[in-house]
Tab-separated table of C-alpha atoms and ligand atoms in Angstrom:
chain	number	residue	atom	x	y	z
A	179	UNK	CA	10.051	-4.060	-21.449
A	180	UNK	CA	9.711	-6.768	-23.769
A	181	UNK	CA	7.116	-9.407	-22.790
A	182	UNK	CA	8.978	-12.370	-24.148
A	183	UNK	CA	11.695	-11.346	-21.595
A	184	UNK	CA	9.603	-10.739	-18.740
A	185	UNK	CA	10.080	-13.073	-16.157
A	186	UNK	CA	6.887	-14.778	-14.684
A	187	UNK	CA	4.160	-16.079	-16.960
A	188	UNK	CA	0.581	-15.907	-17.124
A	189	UNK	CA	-2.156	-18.655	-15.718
A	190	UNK	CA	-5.315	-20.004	-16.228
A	191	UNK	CA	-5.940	-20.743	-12.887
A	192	UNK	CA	-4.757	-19.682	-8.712
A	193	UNK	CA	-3.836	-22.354	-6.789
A	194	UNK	CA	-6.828	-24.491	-5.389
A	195	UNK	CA	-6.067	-23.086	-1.936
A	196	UNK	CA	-5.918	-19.614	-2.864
A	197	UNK	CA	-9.147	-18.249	-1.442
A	198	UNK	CA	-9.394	-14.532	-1.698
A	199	UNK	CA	-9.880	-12.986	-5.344
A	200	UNK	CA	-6.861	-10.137	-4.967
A	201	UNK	CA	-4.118	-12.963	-4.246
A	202	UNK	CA	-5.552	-15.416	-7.363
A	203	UNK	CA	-5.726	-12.641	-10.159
A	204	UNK	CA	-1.839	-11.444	-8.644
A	205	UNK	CA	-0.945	-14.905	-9.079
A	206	UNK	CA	-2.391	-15.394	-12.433
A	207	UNK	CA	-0.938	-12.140	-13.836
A	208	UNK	CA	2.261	-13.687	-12.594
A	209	UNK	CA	2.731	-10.495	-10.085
A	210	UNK	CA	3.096	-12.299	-6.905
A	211	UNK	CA	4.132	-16.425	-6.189
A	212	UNK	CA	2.470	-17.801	-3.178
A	213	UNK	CA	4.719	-19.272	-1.078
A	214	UNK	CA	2.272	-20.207	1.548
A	215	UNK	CA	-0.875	-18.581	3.081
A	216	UNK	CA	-0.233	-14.777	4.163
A	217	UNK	CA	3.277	-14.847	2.598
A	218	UNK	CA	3.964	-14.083	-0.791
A	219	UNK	CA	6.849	-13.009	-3.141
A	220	UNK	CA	6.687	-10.485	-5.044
A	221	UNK	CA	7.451	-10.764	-8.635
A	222	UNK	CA	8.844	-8.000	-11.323
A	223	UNK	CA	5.610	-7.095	-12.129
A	224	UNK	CA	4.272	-6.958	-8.553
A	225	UNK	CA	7.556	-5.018	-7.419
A	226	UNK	CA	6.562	-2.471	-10.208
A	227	UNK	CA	3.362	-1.686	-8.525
A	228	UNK	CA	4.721	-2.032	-4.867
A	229	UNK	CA	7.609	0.397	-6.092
A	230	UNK	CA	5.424	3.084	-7.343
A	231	UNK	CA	2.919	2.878	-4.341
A	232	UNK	CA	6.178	3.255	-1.988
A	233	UNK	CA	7.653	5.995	-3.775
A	234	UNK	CA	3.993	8.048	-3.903
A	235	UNK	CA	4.175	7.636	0.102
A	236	UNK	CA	7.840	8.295	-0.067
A	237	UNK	CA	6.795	11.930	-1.479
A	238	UNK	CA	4.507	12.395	0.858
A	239	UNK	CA	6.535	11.327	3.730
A	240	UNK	CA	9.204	13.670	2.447
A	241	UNK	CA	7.290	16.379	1.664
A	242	UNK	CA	5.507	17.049	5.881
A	243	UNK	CA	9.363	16.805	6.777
A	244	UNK	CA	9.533	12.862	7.600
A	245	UNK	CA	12.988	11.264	6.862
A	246	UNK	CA	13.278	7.445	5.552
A	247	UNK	CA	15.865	5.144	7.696
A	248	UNK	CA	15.449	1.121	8.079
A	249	UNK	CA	15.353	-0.230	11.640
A	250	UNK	CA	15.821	-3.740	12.520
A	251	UNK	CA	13.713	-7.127	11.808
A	252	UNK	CA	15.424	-8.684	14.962
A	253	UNK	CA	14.241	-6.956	18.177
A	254	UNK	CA	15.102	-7.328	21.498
A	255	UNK	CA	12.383	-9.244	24.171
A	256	UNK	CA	13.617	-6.552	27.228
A	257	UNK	CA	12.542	-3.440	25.333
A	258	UNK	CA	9.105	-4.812	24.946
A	259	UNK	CA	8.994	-6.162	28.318
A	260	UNK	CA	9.567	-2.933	29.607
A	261	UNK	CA	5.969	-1.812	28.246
A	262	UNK	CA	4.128	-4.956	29.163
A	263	UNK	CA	4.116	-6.271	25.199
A	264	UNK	CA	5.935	-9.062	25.111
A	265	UNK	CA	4.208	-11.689	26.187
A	266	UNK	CA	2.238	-13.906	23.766
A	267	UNK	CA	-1.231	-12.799	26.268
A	268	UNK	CA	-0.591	-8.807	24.911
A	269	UNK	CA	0.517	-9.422	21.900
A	270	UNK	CA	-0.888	-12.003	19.944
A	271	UNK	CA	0.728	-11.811	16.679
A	272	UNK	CA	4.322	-12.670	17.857
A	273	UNK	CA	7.016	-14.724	16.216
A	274	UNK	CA	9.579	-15.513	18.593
A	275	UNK	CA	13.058	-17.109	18.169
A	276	UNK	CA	16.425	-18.210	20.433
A	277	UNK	CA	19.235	-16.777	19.941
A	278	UNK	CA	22.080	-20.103	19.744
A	279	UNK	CA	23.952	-18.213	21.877
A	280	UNK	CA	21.388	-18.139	24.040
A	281	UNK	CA	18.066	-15.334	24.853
A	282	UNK	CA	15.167	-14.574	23.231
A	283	UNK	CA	14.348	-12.397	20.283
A	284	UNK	CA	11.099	-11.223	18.773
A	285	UNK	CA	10.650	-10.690	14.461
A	286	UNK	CA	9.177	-7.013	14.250
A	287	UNK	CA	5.495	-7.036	14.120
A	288	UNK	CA	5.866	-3.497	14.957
A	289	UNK	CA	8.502	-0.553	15.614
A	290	UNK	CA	7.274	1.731	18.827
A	291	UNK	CA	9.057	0.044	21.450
A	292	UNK	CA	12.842	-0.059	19.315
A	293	UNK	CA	12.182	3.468	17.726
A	294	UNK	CA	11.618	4.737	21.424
A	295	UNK	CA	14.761	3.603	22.682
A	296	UNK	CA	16.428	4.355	19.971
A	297	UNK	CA	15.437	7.492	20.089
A	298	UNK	CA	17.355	7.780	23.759
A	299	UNK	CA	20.779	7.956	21.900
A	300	UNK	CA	19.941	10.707	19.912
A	301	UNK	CA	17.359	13.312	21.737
A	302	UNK	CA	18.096	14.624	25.176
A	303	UNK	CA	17.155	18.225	24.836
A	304	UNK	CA	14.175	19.726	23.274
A	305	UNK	CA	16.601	21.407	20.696
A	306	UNK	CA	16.782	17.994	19.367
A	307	UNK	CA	13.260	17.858	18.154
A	308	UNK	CA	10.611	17.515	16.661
A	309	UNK	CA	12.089	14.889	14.571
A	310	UNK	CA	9.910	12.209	12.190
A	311	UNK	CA	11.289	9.204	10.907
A	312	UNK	CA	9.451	6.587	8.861
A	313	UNK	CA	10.724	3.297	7.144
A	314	UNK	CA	9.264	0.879	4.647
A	315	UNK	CA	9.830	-2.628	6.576
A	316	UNK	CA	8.611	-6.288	6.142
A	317	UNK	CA	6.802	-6.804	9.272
A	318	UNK	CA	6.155	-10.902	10.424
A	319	UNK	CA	3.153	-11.447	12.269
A	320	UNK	CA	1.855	-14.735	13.416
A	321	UNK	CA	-1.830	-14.023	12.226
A	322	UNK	CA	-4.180	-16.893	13.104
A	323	UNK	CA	-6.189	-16.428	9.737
A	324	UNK	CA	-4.796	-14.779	6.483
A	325	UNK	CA	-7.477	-15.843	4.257
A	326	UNK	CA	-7.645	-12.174	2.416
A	327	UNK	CA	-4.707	-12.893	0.313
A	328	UNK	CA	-1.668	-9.685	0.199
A	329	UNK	CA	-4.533	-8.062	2.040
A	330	UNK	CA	-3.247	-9.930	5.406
A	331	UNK	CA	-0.010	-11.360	5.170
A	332	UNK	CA	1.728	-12.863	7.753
A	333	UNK	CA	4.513	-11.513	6.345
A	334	UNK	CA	4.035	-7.986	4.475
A	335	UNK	CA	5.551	-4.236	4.241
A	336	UNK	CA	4.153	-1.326	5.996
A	337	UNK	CA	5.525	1.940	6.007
A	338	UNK	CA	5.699	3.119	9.482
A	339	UNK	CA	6.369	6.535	10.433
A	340	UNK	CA	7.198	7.954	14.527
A	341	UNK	CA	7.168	11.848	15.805
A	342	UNK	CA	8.881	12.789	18.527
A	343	UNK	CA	7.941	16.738	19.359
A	344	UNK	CA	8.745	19.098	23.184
A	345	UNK	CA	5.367	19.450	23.607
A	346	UNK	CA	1.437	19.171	22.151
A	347	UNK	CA	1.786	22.062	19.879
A	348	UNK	CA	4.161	20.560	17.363
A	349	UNK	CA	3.066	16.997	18.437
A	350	UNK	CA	-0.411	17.819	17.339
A	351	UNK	CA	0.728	19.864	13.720
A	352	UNK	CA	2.595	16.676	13.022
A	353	UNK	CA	-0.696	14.520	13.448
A	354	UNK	CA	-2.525	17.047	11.620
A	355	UNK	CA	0.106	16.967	8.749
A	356	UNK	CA	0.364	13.477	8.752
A	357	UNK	CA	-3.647	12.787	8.461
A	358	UNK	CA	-3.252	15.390	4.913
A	359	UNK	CA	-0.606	13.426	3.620
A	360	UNK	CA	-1.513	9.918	4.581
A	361	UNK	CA	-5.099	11.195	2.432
A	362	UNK	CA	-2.753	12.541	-0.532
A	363	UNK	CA	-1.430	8.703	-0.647
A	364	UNK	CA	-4.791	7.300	-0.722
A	365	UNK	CA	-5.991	9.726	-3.496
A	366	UNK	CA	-3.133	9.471	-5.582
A	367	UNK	CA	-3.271	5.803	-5.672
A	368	UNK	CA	-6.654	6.023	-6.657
A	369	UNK	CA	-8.914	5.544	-3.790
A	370	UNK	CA	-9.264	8.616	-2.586
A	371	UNK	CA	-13.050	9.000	-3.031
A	372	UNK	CA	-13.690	5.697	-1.166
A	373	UNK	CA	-11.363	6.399	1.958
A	374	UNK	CA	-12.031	7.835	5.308
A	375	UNK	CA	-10.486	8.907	8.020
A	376	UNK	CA	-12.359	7.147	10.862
A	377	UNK	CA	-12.560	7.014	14.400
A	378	UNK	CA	-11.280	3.520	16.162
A	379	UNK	CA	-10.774	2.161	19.507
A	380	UNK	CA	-7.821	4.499	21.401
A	381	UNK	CA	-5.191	3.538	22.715
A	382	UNK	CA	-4.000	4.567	26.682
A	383	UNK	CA	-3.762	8.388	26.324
A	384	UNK	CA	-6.507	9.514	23.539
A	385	UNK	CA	-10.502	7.992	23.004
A	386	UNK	CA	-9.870	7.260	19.832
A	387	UNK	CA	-6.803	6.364	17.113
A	388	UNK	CA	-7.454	7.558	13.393
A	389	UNK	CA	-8.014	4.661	11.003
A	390	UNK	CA	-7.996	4.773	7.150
A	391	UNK	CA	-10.840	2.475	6.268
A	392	UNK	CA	-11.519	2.158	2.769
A	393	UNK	CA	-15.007	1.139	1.344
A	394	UNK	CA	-14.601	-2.420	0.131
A	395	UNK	CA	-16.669	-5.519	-0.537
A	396	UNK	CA	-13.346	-7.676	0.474
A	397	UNK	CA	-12.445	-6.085	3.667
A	398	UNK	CA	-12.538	-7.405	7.124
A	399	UNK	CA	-14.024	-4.736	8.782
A	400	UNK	CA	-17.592	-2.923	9.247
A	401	UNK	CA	-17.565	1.454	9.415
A	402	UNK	CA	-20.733	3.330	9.616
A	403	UNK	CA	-20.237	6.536	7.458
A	404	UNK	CA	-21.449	9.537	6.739
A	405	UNK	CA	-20.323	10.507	3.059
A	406	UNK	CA	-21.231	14.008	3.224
A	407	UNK	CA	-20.296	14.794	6.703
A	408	UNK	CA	-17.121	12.973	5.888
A	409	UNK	CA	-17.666	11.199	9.053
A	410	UNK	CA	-16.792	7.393	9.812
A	411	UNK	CA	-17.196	5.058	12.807
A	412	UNK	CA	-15.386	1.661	13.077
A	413	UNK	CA	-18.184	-0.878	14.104
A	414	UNK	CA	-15.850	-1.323	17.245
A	415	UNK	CA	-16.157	1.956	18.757
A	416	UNK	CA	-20.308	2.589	17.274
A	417	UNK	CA	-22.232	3.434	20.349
A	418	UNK	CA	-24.234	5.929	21.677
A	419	UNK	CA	-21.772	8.015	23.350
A	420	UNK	CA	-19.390	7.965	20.356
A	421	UNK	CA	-22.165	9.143	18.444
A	422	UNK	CA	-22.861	12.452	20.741
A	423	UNK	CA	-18.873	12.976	20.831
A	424	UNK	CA	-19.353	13.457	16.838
A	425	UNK	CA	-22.592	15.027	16.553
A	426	UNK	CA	-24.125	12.520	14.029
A	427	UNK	CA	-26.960	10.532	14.185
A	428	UNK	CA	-27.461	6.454	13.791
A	429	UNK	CA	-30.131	7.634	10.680
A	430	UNK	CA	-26.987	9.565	9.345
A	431	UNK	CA	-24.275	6.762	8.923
A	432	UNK	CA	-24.443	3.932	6.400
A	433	UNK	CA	-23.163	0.579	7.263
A	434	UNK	CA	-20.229	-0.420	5.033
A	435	UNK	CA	-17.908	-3.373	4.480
A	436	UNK	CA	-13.967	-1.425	4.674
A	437	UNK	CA	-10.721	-2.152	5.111
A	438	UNK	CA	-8.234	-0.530	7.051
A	439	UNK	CA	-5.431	0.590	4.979
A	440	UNK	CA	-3.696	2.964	7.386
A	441	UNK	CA	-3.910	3.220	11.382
A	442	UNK	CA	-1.964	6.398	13.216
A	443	UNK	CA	-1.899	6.739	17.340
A	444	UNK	CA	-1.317	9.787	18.982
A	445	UNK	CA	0.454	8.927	22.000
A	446	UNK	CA	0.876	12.036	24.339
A	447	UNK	CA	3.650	11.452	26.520
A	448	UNK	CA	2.638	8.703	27.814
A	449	UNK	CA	4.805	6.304	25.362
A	450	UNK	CA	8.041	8.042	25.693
A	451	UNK	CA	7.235	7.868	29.535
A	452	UNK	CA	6.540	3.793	29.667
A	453	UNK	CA	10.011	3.646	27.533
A	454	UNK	CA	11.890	6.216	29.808
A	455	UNK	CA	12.520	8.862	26.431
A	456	UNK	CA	12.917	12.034	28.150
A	457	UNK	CA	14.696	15.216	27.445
A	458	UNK	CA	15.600	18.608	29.050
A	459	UNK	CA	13.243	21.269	28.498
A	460	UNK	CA	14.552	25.308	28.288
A	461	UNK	CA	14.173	25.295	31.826
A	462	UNK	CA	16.177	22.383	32.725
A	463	UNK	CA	13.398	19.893	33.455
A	464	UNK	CA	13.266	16.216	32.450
A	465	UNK	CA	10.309	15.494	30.704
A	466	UNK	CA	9.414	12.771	28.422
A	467	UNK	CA	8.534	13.307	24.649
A	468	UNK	CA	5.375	13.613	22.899
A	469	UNK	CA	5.057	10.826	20.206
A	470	UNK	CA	2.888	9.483	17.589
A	471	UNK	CA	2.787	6.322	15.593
A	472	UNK	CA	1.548	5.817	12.204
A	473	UNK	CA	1.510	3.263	9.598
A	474	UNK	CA	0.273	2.104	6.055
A	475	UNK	CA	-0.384	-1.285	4.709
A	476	UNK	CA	1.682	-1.172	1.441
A	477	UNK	CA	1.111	-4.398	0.142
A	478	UNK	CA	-2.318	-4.371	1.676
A	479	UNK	CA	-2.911	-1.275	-0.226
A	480	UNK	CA	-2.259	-3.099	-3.685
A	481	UNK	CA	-4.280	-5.810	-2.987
A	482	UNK	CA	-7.117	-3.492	-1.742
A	483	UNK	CA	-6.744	-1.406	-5.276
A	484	UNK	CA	-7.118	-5.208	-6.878
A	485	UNK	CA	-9.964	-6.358	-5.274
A	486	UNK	CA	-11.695	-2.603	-5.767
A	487	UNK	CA	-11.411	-2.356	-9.550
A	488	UNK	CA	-10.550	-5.910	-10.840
A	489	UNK	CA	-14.078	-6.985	-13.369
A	490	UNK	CA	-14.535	-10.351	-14.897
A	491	UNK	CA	-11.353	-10.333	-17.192
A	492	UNK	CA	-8.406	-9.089	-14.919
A	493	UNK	CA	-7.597	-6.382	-13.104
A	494	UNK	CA	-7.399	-2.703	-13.692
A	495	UNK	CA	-5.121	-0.473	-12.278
A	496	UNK	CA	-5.200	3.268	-12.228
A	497	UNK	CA	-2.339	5.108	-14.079
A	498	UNK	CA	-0.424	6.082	-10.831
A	499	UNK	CA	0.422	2.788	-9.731
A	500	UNK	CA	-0.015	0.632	-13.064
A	501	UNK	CA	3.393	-1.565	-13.581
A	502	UNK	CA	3.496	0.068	-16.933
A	503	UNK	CA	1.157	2.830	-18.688
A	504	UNK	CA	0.594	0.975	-22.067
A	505	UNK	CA	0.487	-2.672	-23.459
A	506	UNK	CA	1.811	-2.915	-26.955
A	507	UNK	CA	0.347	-5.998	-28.231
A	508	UNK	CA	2.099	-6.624	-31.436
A	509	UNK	CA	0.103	-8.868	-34.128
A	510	UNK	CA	1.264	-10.203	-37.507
A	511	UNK	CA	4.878	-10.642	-35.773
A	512	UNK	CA	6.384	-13.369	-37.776
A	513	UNK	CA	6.001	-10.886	-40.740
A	514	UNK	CA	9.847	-10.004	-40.804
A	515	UNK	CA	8.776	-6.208	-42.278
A	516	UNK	CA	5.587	-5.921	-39.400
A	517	UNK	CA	7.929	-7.126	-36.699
A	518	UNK	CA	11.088	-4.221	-37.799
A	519	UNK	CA	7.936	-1.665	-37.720
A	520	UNK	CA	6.532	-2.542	-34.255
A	521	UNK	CA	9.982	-2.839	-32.643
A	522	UNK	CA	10.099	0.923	-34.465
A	523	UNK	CA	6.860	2.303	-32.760
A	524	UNK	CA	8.140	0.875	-29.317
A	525	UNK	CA	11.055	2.620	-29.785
A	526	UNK	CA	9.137	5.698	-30.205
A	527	UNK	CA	7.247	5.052	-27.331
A	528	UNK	CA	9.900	4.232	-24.842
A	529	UNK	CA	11.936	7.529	-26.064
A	530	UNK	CA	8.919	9.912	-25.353
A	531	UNK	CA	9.342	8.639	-21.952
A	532	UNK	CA	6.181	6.137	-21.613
A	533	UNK	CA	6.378	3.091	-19.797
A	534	UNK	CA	5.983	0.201	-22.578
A	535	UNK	CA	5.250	-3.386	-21.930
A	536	UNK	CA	5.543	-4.855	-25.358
A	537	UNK	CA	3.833	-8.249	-25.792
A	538	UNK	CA	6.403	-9.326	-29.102
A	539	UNK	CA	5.541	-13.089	-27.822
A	540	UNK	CA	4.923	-15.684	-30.479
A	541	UNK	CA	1.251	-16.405	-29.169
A	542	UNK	CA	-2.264	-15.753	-30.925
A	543	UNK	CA	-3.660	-12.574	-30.428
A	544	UNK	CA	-6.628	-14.339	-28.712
A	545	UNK	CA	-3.788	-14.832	-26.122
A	546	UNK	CA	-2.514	-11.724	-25.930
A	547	UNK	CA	-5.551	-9.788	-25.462
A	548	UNK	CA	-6.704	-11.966	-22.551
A	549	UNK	CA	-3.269	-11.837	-20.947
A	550	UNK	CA	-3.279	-8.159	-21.525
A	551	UNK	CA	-6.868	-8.198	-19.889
A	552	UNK	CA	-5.847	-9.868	-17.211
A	553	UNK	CA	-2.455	-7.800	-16.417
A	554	UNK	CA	-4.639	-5.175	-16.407
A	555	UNK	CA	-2.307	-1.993	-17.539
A	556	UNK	CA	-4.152	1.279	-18.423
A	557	UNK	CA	-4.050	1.570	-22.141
A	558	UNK	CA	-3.769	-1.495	-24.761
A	559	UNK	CA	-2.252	-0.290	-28.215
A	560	UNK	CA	-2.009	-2.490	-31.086
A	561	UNK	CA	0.301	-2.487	-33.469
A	562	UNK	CA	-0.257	-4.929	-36.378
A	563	UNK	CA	-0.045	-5.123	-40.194
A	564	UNK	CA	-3.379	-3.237	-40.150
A	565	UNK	CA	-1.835	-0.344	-37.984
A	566	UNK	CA	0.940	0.116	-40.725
A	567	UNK	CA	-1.179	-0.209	-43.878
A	568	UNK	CA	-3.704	2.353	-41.696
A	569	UNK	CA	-1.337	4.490	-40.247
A	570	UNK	CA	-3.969	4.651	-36.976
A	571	UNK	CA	-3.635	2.086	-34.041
A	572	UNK	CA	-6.110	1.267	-31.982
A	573	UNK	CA	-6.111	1.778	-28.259
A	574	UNK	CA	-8.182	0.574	-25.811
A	575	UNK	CA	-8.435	2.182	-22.299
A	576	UNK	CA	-8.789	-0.973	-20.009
A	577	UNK	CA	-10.882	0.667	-17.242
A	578	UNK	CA	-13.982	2.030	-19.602
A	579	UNK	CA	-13.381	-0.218	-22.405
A	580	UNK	CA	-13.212	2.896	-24.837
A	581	UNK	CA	-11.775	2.480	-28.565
A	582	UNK	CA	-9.971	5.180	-30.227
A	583	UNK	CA	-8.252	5.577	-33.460
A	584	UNK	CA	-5.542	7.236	-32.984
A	585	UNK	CA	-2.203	8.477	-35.294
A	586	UNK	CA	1.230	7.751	-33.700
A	587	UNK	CA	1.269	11.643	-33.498
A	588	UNK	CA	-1.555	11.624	-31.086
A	589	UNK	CA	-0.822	8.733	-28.872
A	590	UNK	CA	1.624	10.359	-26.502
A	591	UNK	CA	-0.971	13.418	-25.705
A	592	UNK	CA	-3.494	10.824	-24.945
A	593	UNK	CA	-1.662	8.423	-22.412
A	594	UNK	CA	-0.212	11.203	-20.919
A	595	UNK	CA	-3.433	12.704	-19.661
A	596	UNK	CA	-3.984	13.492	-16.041
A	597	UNK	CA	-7.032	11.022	-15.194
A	598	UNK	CA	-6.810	8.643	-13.182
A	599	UNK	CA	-7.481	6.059	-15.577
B	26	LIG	P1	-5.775	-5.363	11.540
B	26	LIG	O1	-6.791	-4.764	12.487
B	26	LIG	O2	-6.240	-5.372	10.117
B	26	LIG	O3	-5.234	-6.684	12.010
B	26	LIG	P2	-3.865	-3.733	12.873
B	26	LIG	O4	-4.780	-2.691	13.413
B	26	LIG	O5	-3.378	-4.793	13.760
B	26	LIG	O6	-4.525	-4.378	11.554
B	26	LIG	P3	-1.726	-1.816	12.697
B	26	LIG	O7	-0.854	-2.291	13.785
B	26	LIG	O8	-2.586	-0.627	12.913
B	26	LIG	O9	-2.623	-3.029	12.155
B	26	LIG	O10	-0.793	-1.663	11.394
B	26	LIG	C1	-0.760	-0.535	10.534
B	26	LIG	C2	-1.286	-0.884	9.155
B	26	LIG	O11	-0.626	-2.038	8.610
B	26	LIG	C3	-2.748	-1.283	9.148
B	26	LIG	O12	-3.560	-0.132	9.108
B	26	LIG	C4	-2.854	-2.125	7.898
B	26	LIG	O13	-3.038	-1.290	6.771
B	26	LIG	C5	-1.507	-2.784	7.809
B	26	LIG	N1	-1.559	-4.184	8.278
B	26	LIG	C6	-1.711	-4.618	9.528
B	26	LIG	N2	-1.695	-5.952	9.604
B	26	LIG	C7	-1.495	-6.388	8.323
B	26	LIG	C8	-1.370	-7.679	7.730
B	26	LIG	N3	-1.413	-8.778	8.460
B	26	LIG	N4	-1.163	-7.743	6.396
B	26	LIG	C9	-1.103	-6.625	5.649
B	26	LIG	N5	-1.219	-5.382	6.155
B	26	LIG	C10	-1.421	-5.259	7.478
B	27	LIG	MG1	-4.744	-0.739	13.159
């Protein structure tokens, strides 16, 4: 894409009120606009990275058998009264509305409660299962504080994904499965080596739920963690017994500053029960389904990646989520023959199938390398009236800050490496 047709701008500043570092350097790249605290928009550049992030869980969703559908924002106050969540003392993120012609309705904060009855039209035997479905929603919740920028929105997208399963057997592969992929999403992303599967507060049928806490100076929460056991402890759930259910010692784990990125429940049959989701088993009984629950914080998971890698001049994404793979910053542009060259080499570049952000803006190159600092995209290239008199152009890998020489010839082999810078 050309730069000069990009829509959004760069800044020199966040807005005054904009206290958390991920949501100022989005809004300075011009990725997200702040509409007001813990509710953003999402610009083209920002919808790049949210796009790629949703379509690496999407594969991993797909891949463990899980099938995408949307469900509704609008949800209906008797479901949730049913299971004891809708009042405002349960539940304390709720927004609530009237309907004019009259009743109330509750904006999803979450799906369990609608999935589960939904789920009554379509499984009554236990040929009808297991069956996973997962969606990528905007979810409104009436957070008290979102002072973390995209990190807690009051209005963000989380992909949330249900089982249904006859029994524990294939309830519990399904967990299982879901833990390997929900780690695939986190290491292709790029955290990988910094998230952990970790053991939270339960819910009303297991001792604990499995959080995805990744090790971050930003987040809101505290784990203690064992790197090389691979073992972490929310704060909320760190006491002695915990510790003897886990075989590690207090000396073992290391207090860290994390944020949750992904959260799944294993429900037994206790959910389906509350929610009256039964079906007939081979022998003709009525018993209700086994169920688990498990989301991601999309759009906390970019700002989490911002706030992780982000130095002093911008941010720095890794390849696999970067809005594009290379910034063409073209110099000496108002030279009519430099300007037919570098619209020639991005040409090239877009036809051997790399993502090209061309910066073909009339601006000083001062300009265009702090912009392109700031934005943050994997690999700078220039292409000036140097480049052409050289025939080498220099790139510059944003995360190490490593210049290479390279021929137009070698360019492709280079940004199409498999690191995960
Ligand atoms: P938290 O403890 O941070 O408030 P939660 O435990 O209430 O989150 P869950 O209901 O487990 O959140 O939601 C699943 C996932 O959605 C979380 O693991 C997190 O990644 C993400 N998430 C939850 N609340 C928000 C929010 N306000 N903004 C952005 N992402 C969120
Ligand atoms: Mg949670």
């Amino acid at each position: 894409m050309r730069q000069s047709f990009l829509f959004t701008k760069t800044r020199k500043e966040a807005p005054a009120d904009e206290a958390a570092r991920n949501a100022s350097l989005l809004i300075r790249g011009g990725f997200v606009h702040k509409e007001m605290a813990g509710v953003y928009a999402y610009l083209p550049l920002g919808l790049r990275v949210l796009e790629k992030i949703k379509q690496i869980v999407r594969e991993e969703m797909d891949a463990i058998g899980s099938q995408e559908l949307i469900m509704t924002s609008l949800q209906r106050k008797e479901l949730w009264e049913g299971t004891d969540r809708w009042s405002d003392e349960m539940v304390d993120v709720w927004f609530k509305s009237e309907l004019k012609a009259g009743g109330e309705v509750g904006f999803g904060w979450s799906h369990e409660e609608p999935v589960g009855n939904m789920m009554r039209s379509y499984i009554n035997s236990y040929k009808d299962v297991p069956v996973t479905v997962y969606q990528f929603q905007t979810k409104l919740r009436n957070e008290l504080r979102a002072k973390s920028g995209v990190m807690r929105g009051r209005e963000f997208v989380m992909k949330d994904a249900y089982s249904f399963a006859a029994g524990e057997a294939d309830h519990t592969l399904m967990y299982e499965q879901m833990k390997v992929a929900y780690m695939n999403v986190f290491r292709r992303v790029g955290l990988g080596d910094d998230t952990y599967i970790t053991f939270a507060a339960g819910g009303a049928f297991t001792e604990f739920s499995h959080e995805f806490q990744t090790v971050c100076e930003a987040g809101e929460d505290v784990c203690y963690i064992a790197k090389e056991k691979g073992i972490a402890v929310n704060e909320e759930v760190m006491n002695d017994a915990t510790l003897a259910s886990l075989g590690v010692t207090r000396e073992e784990l290391v207090v860290n500053k994390t944020d949750e990125v992904g959260n799944i429940f294993n429900f037994g049959s206790q959910k389906a029960a509350d929610l009256n989701l039964t079906m007939m088993t081979e022998t003709g009984e009525s018993v209700p389904v086994w169920m688990g629950s498990y989301g991601i914080g999309i759009t906390r998971l970019l700002g989490v990646i911002v706030e992780k890698y982000a130095d002093e001049k911008g941010m720095v994404w890794p390849k696999a989520v970067a809005p594009f793979h290379v910034h063409l910053v073209g110099l000496n542009l108002d030279d009519a023959e430099i300007r037919d060259y570098a619209n020639g080499i991005y040409a090239s570049l877009q036809a051997l199938g790399i993502e090209v952000l061309f910066d073909d803006r009339d601006a000083r190159a001062g300009e265009k390398f702090a912009d392109s600092d700031l934005i943050g995209i994997p690999y700078r290239m220039i292409v000036s009236k140097k480049s052409k008199t050289e025939g080498l152009f220099e790139v510059v890998q944003r995360k190490s800050g490593e210049v290479k020489k390279l021929s137009e010839s070698d360019v492709a082999a280079y940004f199409s490496g498999n690191s995960t810078w």
